Every structure is written in structure tokens, then in C-alpha cells.
mmCIF file of C-alpha atoms and ligand atoms in Angstrom:
data_model
loop_
_atom_site.group_PDB
_atom_site.id
_atom_site.type_symbol
_atom_site.label_atom_id
_atom_site.label_comp_id
_atom_site.label_asym_id
_atom_site.label_seq_id
_atom_site.Cartn_x
_atom_site.Cartn_y
_atom_site.Cartn_z
ATOM 1 C CA MET U 591 0.117 -0.024 0.048
ATOM 2 C CA ILE U 592 2.784 2.388 0.962
ATOM 3 C CA GLU U 593 4.579 1.772 -2.337
ATOM 4 C CA ILE U 594 1.302 2.071 -4.280
ATOM 5 C CA GLU U 595 0.596 5.531 -2.764
ATOM 6 C CA ARG U 596 4.042 6.721 -2.740
ATOM 7 C CA HIS U 597 3.423 9.985 -4.616
ATOM 8 C CA LEU U 598 0.496 10.776 -2.507
ATOM 9 C CA GLU U 599 2.618 10.079 0.479
ATOM 10 C CA GLY U 600 5.288 12.428 -0.589
ATOM 11 C CA ILE U 601 2.995 15.237 -1.181
ATOM 12 C CA LEU U 602 1.444 14.777 2.230
ATOM 13 C CA ARG U 603 4.750 14.509 3.918
ATOM 14 C CA ALA U 604 6.084 17.489 2.287
ATOM 15 C CA ALA U 605 2.902 19.487 3.134
ATOM 16 C CA ASN U 606 3.221 18.466 6.942
ATOM 17 C CA LEU U 607 6.686 19.643 6.986
ATOM 18 C CA LYS U 608 5.713 22.853 5.226
ATOM 19 C CA ARG U 609 8.170 22.088 2.324
ATOM 20 C CA LYS U 610 6.672 23.917 -0.568
ATOM 21 C CA MET U 611 6.126 22.013 -3.821
ATOM 22 C CA LEU U 612 6.317 23.386 -7.302
ATOM 23 C CA ALA U 613 4.846 21.512 -10.414
ATOM 24 C CA VAL U 614 5.531 22.347 -14.002
ATOM 25 C CA LEU U 615 2.749 21.597 -16.224
ATOM 26 C CA ILE U 616 3.399 20.486 -19.626
ATOM 27 C CA ASP U 617 0.657 20.607 -22.328
ATOM 28 C CA PRO U 618 1.552 17.754 -24.752
ATOM 29 C CA ASP U 619 -0.028 19.510 -27.730
ATOM 30 C CA LYS U 620 2.576 22.642 -27.418
ATOM 31 C CA PHE U 621 5.501 20.213 -26.816
ATOM 32 C CA GLN U 622 7.744 18.299 -29.242
ATOM 33 C CA GLU U 623 9.493 15.370 -27.596
ATOM 34 C CA THR U 624 12.820 16.672 -28.940
ATOM 35 C CA GLY U 625 12.659 19.751 -27.031
ATOM 36 C CA VAL U 626 11.853 18.099 -23.725
ATOM 37 C CA ALA U 627 15.537 17.709 -22.463
ATOM 38 C CA GLY U 628 16.290 21.439 -23.129
ATOM 39 C CA PHE U 629 13.020 22.318 -21.478
ATOM 40 C CA ILE U 630 13.772 20.236 -18.341
ATOM 41 C CA GLN U 631 17.449 21.608 -17.951
ATOM 42 C CA LYS U 632 15.894 25.258 -17.995
ATOM 43 C CA LEU U 633 13.335 24.410 -14.888
ATOM 44 C CA PRO U 634 13.975 25.993 -11.624
ATOM 45 C CA LYS U 635 16.020 23.605 -9.416
ATOM 46 C CA ASP U 636 13.239 23.414 -6.559
ATOM 47 C CA THR U 637 10.720 21.783 -9.161
ATOM 48 C CA THR U 638 9.409 18.734 -7.395
ATOM 49 C CA HIS U 639 6.792 17.352 -10.041
ATOM 50 C CA ILE U 640 5.858 17.383 -13.549
ATOM 51 C CA PHE U 641 2.264 17.549 -14.403
ATOM 52 C CA VAL U 642 1.025 16.569 -17.848
ATOM 53 C CA GLY U 643 -2.159 17.583 -19.657
ATOM 54 C CA GLY U 644 -4.357 19.903 -21.330
ATOM 55 C CA SER U 645 -8.169 20.843 -22.045
ATOM 56 C CA THR U 646 -7.772 19.250 -25.574
ATOM 57 C CA VAL U 647 -4.879 17.076 -26.457
ATOM 58 C CA GLU U 648 -4.560 14.913 -29.687
ATOM 59 C CA GLU U 649 -4.933 11.374 -29.134
ATOM 60 C CA GLY U 650 -1.423 9.495 -28.561
ATOM 61 C CA ARG U 651 0.394 12.653 -27.876
ATOM 62 C CA THR U 652 0.379 12.413 -23.959
ATOM 63 C CA CYS U 653 2.086 9.023 -24.097
ATOM 64 C CA GLU U 654 4.779 10.164 -26.402
ATOM 65 C CA VAL U 655 5.541 13.465 -24.245
ATOM 66 C CA ILE U 656 5.640 11.045 -21.075
ATOM 67 C CA LYS U 657 7.864 8.601 -22.537
ATOM 68 C CA ALA U 658 10.247 11.476 -23.472
ATOM 69 C CA LEU U 659 10.083 12.974 -20.068
ATOM 70 C CA LYS U 660 10.802 9.706 -18.396
ATOM 71 C CA ASN U 661 13.905 9.503 -20.263
ATOM 72 C CA VAL U 662 15.465 12.820 -19.227
ATOM 73 C CA THR U 663 14.033 13.325 -15.558
ATOM 74 C CA GLY U 664 13.602 11.419 -12.598
ATOM 75 C CA LEU U 665 10.855 13.896 -11.347
ATOM 76 C CA PRO U 666 7.515 12.374 -10.771
ATOM 77 C CA VAL U 667 5.256 12.780 -13.782
ATOM 78 C CA ILE U 668 1.739 13.086 -12.831
ATOM 79 C CA LEU U 669 -1.058 13.216 -15.252
ATOM 80 C CA PHE U 670 -3.565 16.032 -15.061
ATOM 81 C CA PRO U 671 -5.836 15.100 -17.946
ATOM 82 C CA GLY U 672 -8.584 17.253 -19.731
ATOM 83 C CA ASP U 673 -10.356 14.037 -20.538
ATOM 84 C CA HIS U 674 -10.198 10.284 -20.193
ATOM 85 C CA SER U 675 -8.322 9.907 -23.604
ATOM 86 C CA GLN U 676 -5.067 11.623 -22.103
ATOM 87 C CA ILE U 677 -4.703 8.938 -19.543
ATOM 88 C CA SER U 678 -1.236 7.188 -20.190
ATOM 89 C CA PRO U 679 0.041 4.108 -18.256
ATOM 90 C CA HIS U 680 3.660 5.455 -18.606
ATOM 91 C CA ALA U 681 3.136 8.045 -16.079
ATOM 92 C CA ASP U 682 3.566 7.592 -12.349
ATOM 93 C CA ALA U 683 0.385 9.202 -11.051
ATOM 94 C CA LEU U 684 -2.930 10.243 -11.861
ATOM 95 C CA LEU U 685 -4.826 13.338 -10.488
ATOM 96 C CA PHE U 686 -8.252 11.710 -10.832
ATOM 97 C CA LEU U 687 -10.067 14.933 -11.112
ATOM 98 C CA SER U 688 -13.588 15.939 -10.368
ATOM 99 C CA LEU U 689 -14.634 19.323 -11.386
ATOM 100 C CA ILE U 690 -16.497 20.010 -8.126
ATOM 101 C CA SER U 691 -17.265 23.634 -8.670
ATOM 102 C CA GLY U 692 -19.265 22.764 -11.585
ATOM 103 C CA ARG U 693 -22.594 21.142 -12.005
ATOM 104 C CA ASN U 694 -21.946 19.342 -15.330
ATOM 105 C CA PRO U 695 -22.053 15.582 -14.815
ATOM 106 C CA GLU U 696 -19.836 14.979 -17.607
ATOM 107 C CA PHE U 697 -16.925 16.382 -15.458
ATOM 108 C CA LEU U 698 -18.319 15.043 -12.288
ATOM 109 C CA ILE U 699 -18.591 11.409 -12.996
ATOM 110 C CA GLU U 700 -18.856 10.516 -16.636
ATOM 111 C CA GLN U 701 -15.311 11.227 -17.822
ATOM 112 C CA GLN U 702 -14.362 9.180 -14.558
ATOM 113 C CA VAL U 703 -16.335 6.127 -15.390
ATOM 114 C CA ARG U 704 -14.833 6.233 -18.928
ATOM 115 C CA SER U 705 -11.343 6.397 -17.480
ATOM 116 C CA VAL U 706 -11.644 3.112 -15.633
ATOM 117 C CA GLU U 707 -10.738 0.575 -18.817
ATOM 118 C CA LYS U 708 -7.536 2.777 -19.311
ATOM 119 C CA ILE U 709 -6.634 2.702 -15.745
ATOM 120 C CA ARG U 710 -7.553 -0.571 -13.983
ATOM 121 C CA ASN U 711 -4.785 -2.820 -15.422
ATOM 122 C CA THR U 712 -2.015 -0.368 -15.068
ATOM 123 C CA THR U 713 0.280 0.821 -12.078
ATOM 124 C CA LEU U 714 -0.742 4.092 -12.260
ATOM 125 C CA GLU U 715 -1.318 5.624 -8.626
ATOM 126 C CA ILE U 716 -4.567 7.221 -8.458
ATOM 127 C CA ILE U 717 -5.029 10.352 -6.657
ATOM 128 C CA PRO U 718 -8.809 11.578 -6.078
ATOM 129 C CA THR U 719 -8.613 15.329 -6.460
ATOM 130 C CA GLY U 720 -11.342 18.000 -6.170
ATOM 131 C CA TYR U 721 -10.855 20.535 -8.897
ATOM 132 C CA ILE U 722 -12.351 23.904 -8.314
ATOM 133 C CA LEU U 723 -12.433 26.498 -11.143
ATOM 134 C CA ILE U 724 -12.274 30.080 -10.070
ATOM 135 C CA ASP U 725 -12.536 33.298 -12.263
ATOM 136 C CA GLY U 726 -9.193 34.377 -13.585
ATOM 137 C CA GLY U 727 -10.354 37.446 -15.393
ATOM 138 C CA LYS U 728 -10.925 35.641 -18.741
ATOM 139 C CA GLU U 729 -12.692 32.811 -20.276
ATOM 140 C CA THR U 730 -9.952 29.945 -20.179
ATOM 141 C CA SER U 731 -10.097 26.742 -22.191
ATOM 142 C CA VAL U 732 -11.149 24.593 -18.979
ATOM 143 C CA GLN U 733 -14.373 26.735 -18.793
ATOM 144 C CA LYS U 734 -15.162 26.294 -22.392
ATOM 145 C CA VAL U 735 -14.389 22.554 -22.570
ATOM 146 C CA SER U 736 -16.202 21.745 -19.334
ATOM 147 C CA ASN U 737 -19.093 24.209 -19.942
ATOM 148 C CA THR U 738 -19.161 25.250 -16.308
ATOM 149 C CA ARG U 739 -19.429 28.616 -14.608
ATOM 150 C CA PRO U 740 -16.126 29.278 -12.724
ATOM 151 C CA LEU U 741 -16.647 30.739 -8.918
ATOM 152 C CA ALA U 742 -16.247 34.178 -8.711
ATOM 153 C CA GLN U 743 -13.066 35.292 -6.511
ATOM 154 C CA GLU U 744 -15.473 37.262 -4.233
ATOM 155 C CA GLU U 745 -17.514 34.115 -3.513
ATOM 156 C CA ILE U 746 -14.848 32.975 -0.780
ATOM 157 C CA ASP U 747 -17.548 31.230 1.218
ATOM 158 C CA GLN U 748 -18.692 29.307 -1.574
ATOM 159 C CA ILE U 749 -15.189 28.274 -2.486
ATOM 160 C CA VAL U 750 -14.380 27.247 0.918
ATOM 161 C CA ASN U 751 -17.458 24.997 1.125
ATOM 162 C CA THR U 752 -16.692 23.452 -2.123
ATOM 163 C CA ALA U 753 -13.156 22.759 -1.058
ATOM 164 C CA LEU U 754 -14.538 21.171 2.264
ATOM 165 C CA ALA U 755 -17.262 19.228 0.399
ATOM 166 C CA GLY U 756 -14.495 17.785 -1.601
ATOM 167 C CA GLN U 757 -12.431 16.792 1.470
ATOM 168 C CA TYR U 758 -15.376 15.455 3.241
ATOM 169 C CA SER U 759 -16.192 13.290 0.036
ATOM 170 C CA GLY U 760 -12.832 11.725 0.268
ATOM 171 C CA LYS U 761 -10.736 13.640 -2.058
ATOM 172 C CA LYS U 762 -7.113 13.530 -1.169
ATOM 173 C CA LEU U 763 -6.031 17.004 -2.630
ATOM 174 C CA ILE U 764 -7.831 20.207 -3.616
ATOM 175 C CA TYR U 765 -6.897 22.095 -6.644
ATOM 176 C CA LEU U 766 -7.860 25.976 -6.929
ATOM 177 C CA GLU U 767 -7.504 26.575 -10.577
ATOM 178 C CA ALA U 768 -7.743 30.067 -12.166
ATOM 179 C CA GLY U 769 -7.396 28.362 -15.626
ATOM 180 C CA SER U 770 -4.151 28.137 -17.924
ATOM 181 C CA GLY U 771 -3.108 31.957 -18.982
ATOM 182 C CA ALA U 772 -5.404 33.475 -16.397
ATOM 183 C CA ARG U 773 -5.149 36.959 -16.187
ATOM 184 C CA ILE U 774 -5.629 37.090 -12.388
ATOM 185 C CA PRO U 775 -4.385 34.106 -10.337
ATOM 186 C CA VAL U 776 -6.343 32.838 -7.139
ATOM 187 C CA SER U 777 -6.107 35.626 -4.753
ATOM 188 C CA PRO U 778 -4.166 35.191 -1.454
ATOM 189 C CA GLU U 779 -7.313 35.798 0.400
ATOM 190 C CA ILE U 780 -8.907 32.817 -1.063
ATOM 191 C CA ILE U 781 -5.878 30.457 -0.484
ATOM 192 C CA MET U 782 -5.690 31.602 3.017
ATOM 193 C CA ALA U 783 -9.464 30.913 3.583
ATOM 194 C CA VAL U 784 -9.216 27.561 2.186
ATOM 195 C CA SER U 785 -5.900 26.468 3.589
ATOM 196 C CA ASP U 786 -6.985 27.665 6.910
ATOM 197 C CA VAL U 787 -9.843 25.005 7.226
ATOM 198 C CA LEU U 788 -8.652 22.328 4.902
ATOM 199 C CA GLU U 789 -6.928 19.188 6.312
ATOM 200 C CA ILE U 790 -5.716 17.852 2.945
ATOM 201 C CA PRO U 791 -2.824 19.293 0.736
ATOM 202 C CA LEU U 792 -3.771 22.389 -1.287
ATOM 203 C CA ILE U 793 -2.617 22.956 -4.949
ATOM 204 C CA VAL U 794 -3.045 26.288 -6.552
ATOM 205 C CA GLY U 795 -2.375 27.282 -10.358
ATOM 206 C CA GLY U 796 -3.384 29.304 -13.029
ATOM 207 C CA GLY U 797 -1.887 32.568 -14.266
ATOM 208 C CA ILE U 798 1.252 32.682 -12.046
ATOM 209 C CA ARG U 799 4.019 34.283 -13.800
ATOM 210 C CA SER U 800 6.329 35.640 -11.183
ATOM 211 C CA PHE U 801 8.442 34.635 -8.214
ATOM 212 C CA THR U 802 6.369 37.241 -6.332
ATOM 213 C CA GLN U 803 3.138 35.607 -7.084
ATOM 214 C CA LEU U 804 4.592 32.152 -6.472
ATOM 215 C CA GLN U 805 5.789 33.228 -3.048
ATOM 216 C CA ASN U 806 2.434 34.906 -2.381
ATOM 217 C CA ALA U 807 0.595 31.681 -2.897
ATOM 218 C CA TYR U 808 2.957 29.872 -0.656
ATOM 219 C CA GLU U 809 2.632 32.320 1.940
ATOM 220 C CA ALA U 810 -1.077 32.316 1.959
ATOM 221 C CA GLY U 811 -0.935 28.552 2.252
ATOM 222 C CA ALA U 812 -0.838 26.734 -1.151
ATOM 223 C CA ASP U 813 1.359 23.416 -0.512
ATOM 224 C CA LEU U 814 1.980 22.969 -4.291
ATOM 225 C CA VAL U 815 1.873 25.615 -6.933
ATOM 226 C CA VAL U 816 1.473 24.683 -10.691
ATOM 227 C CA ILE U 817 3.101 26.893 -13.622
ATOM 228 C CA GLY U 818 2.497 26.268 -17.086
ATOM 229 C CA THR U 819 2.410 29.116 -19.275
ATOM 230 C CA ALA U 820 5.174 30.956 -18.000
ATOM 231 C CA PHE U 821 7.751 28.445 -18.310
ATOM 232 C CA GLU U 822 6.246 27.186 -21.780
ATOM 233 C CA GLU U 823 6.716 30.785 -23.174
ATOM 234 C CA ASP U 824 9.914 31.255 -20.873
ATOM 235 C CA THR U 825 8.500 34.408 -19.421
ATOM 236 C CA PHE U 826 8.809 33.513 -15.758
ATOM 237 C CA GLN U 827 9.817 36.836 -13.909
ATOM 238 C CA ASN U 828 12.431 35.911 -11.246
HETATM 239 C C1 LIG I 1665 -3.399 25.416 -15.689
HETATM 240 O O1 LIG I 1665 -2.868 25.585 -13.336
HETATM 241 C C2 LIG I 1665 -2.372 25.486 -14.405
HETATM 242 O O2 LIG I 1665 -4.389 24.267 -15.362
HETATM 243 C C3 LIG I 1665 -1.213 26.193 -15.006
HETATM 244 O O3 LIG I 1665 -1.805 27.475 -15.313
HETATM 245 O O4 LIG I 1665 -0.632 27.853 -17.391
HETATM 246 O O5 LIG I 1665 -1.434 29.907 -16.426
HETATM 247 O O6 LIG I 1665 0.444 28.669 -15.547
HETATM 248 P P1 LIG I 1665 -0.675 28.601 -16.222
#
């Protein structure tokens, strides 16, 4: 069991020790396998995880990118799939996402049921994750694809209650998401309000482009921060 749950265990241990984690998100549609080694070399040295996924990804691309990543890095490669077609047995673990801010059964249970055939005979570690979409100041792909309304940043009570509902339903992680390329990241007030009451690790992502924003998220209580666009475009401000 310990072996099976080792990536979640690692996240829990780091969160308990207040060791902050950084995941770099790779969208397989925007990556060529040939560029993977160079990309990995440029990542901050405190990167702890590689997340792989996108709202829409061409069939088969995820597997190819993960295989290329595994050749050049020992960092855990965790699937962060936009839908069941992106599940690859070559990854180390899978964030088994439920979009709990939305009310679309497709992303609350249908995609999960359709994932099972792809998961059940693999060694993928499954990490139940409550995924909460928060308005990042522009319509993001996840909003379009999921056809759900993000929670407004002002709806702090609703965001906190949604995160707790996720925890009470057995999710092992909560992910506060402003959406890839968000104009406004999840505010420190929201992160603080959620992390104050949550007993499971908190992931925050979407629109984080600078060291200051990263530190603000950590100081507010994020255990793990996800950055995609700023590293993909090589525009992260140190
Ligand atoms: C998106 O939270 C991630 O799912 C990362 O967002 O691409 O804006 O960094 P960015």
C-alpha cells in the first residue's frame, strides 16, 4: 500500500513539513518530444513534479511526451488530464479529477467512469482530487471545454464550502484553478481562507507568472503551485 501510494504520501509528507512544492505543467499539444530535454534543464531547481495534460490534446500525444520525459528526468510525472483520452500508463500517477465547482455530470462522473478501462490494469497511482475552477479574469479553455461557470473570486464562502465538500467526499487533494493563462491568479485571500480550514494538501495554479506571485501563493497556504504558461513561453519573472 505504501509503495502504491508513494506519490500522494510524498505530497502529504512535504505539506506536513511545510516544504513547498512546485509542479511544472506540460501541455502535450504544445511540446515536441525533441525539445523536452532542453526544457527540463531550464526548470527551477526546486521543481518537485511534472504535471502533464491540457484541455484538449490530440490522441496519443500524451504517451509520447511522457515517454520522452521519463528518459530525461527522475521527477515524478503526474497526469493532469482534460479528459479520459489523455490517460497514459507511462505516467507515475494520475490526478483523478472531479470538477466540483461545476454542475456538469460529464466532469463530475462521466469522464471518470470512462477512464476506468484505461486505468484498471495499470500501475498508475490514482489520487482523488477535487478541482475547483475560479474566475481568472478571462474565459479559459477549461471553462469552455467543461461548460461550467467558474466561481467568482469574491465568493469566498462558496469556494471554502466547495473545498470542504471535496475533502468530506474523500478527495485527497484540492486544486484551486484560475485556468491556464489566467489574467488574475487565485487571490491570496482565497488561498488563505481555504488552507486555514482544509486538512488535505492544497494545489494552486493558473496565471502565476512571477516569483512574487509564487511566494504569495505559498505564504497564503498553497502546498503545491502549478505553473505552465510562464515556463512554456520562458517568460517567468524571477
Ligand atoms: C493550468 O494551473 C495550470 O491548469 C497552470 O496555469 O498555464 O497559467 O501557469 P498557467
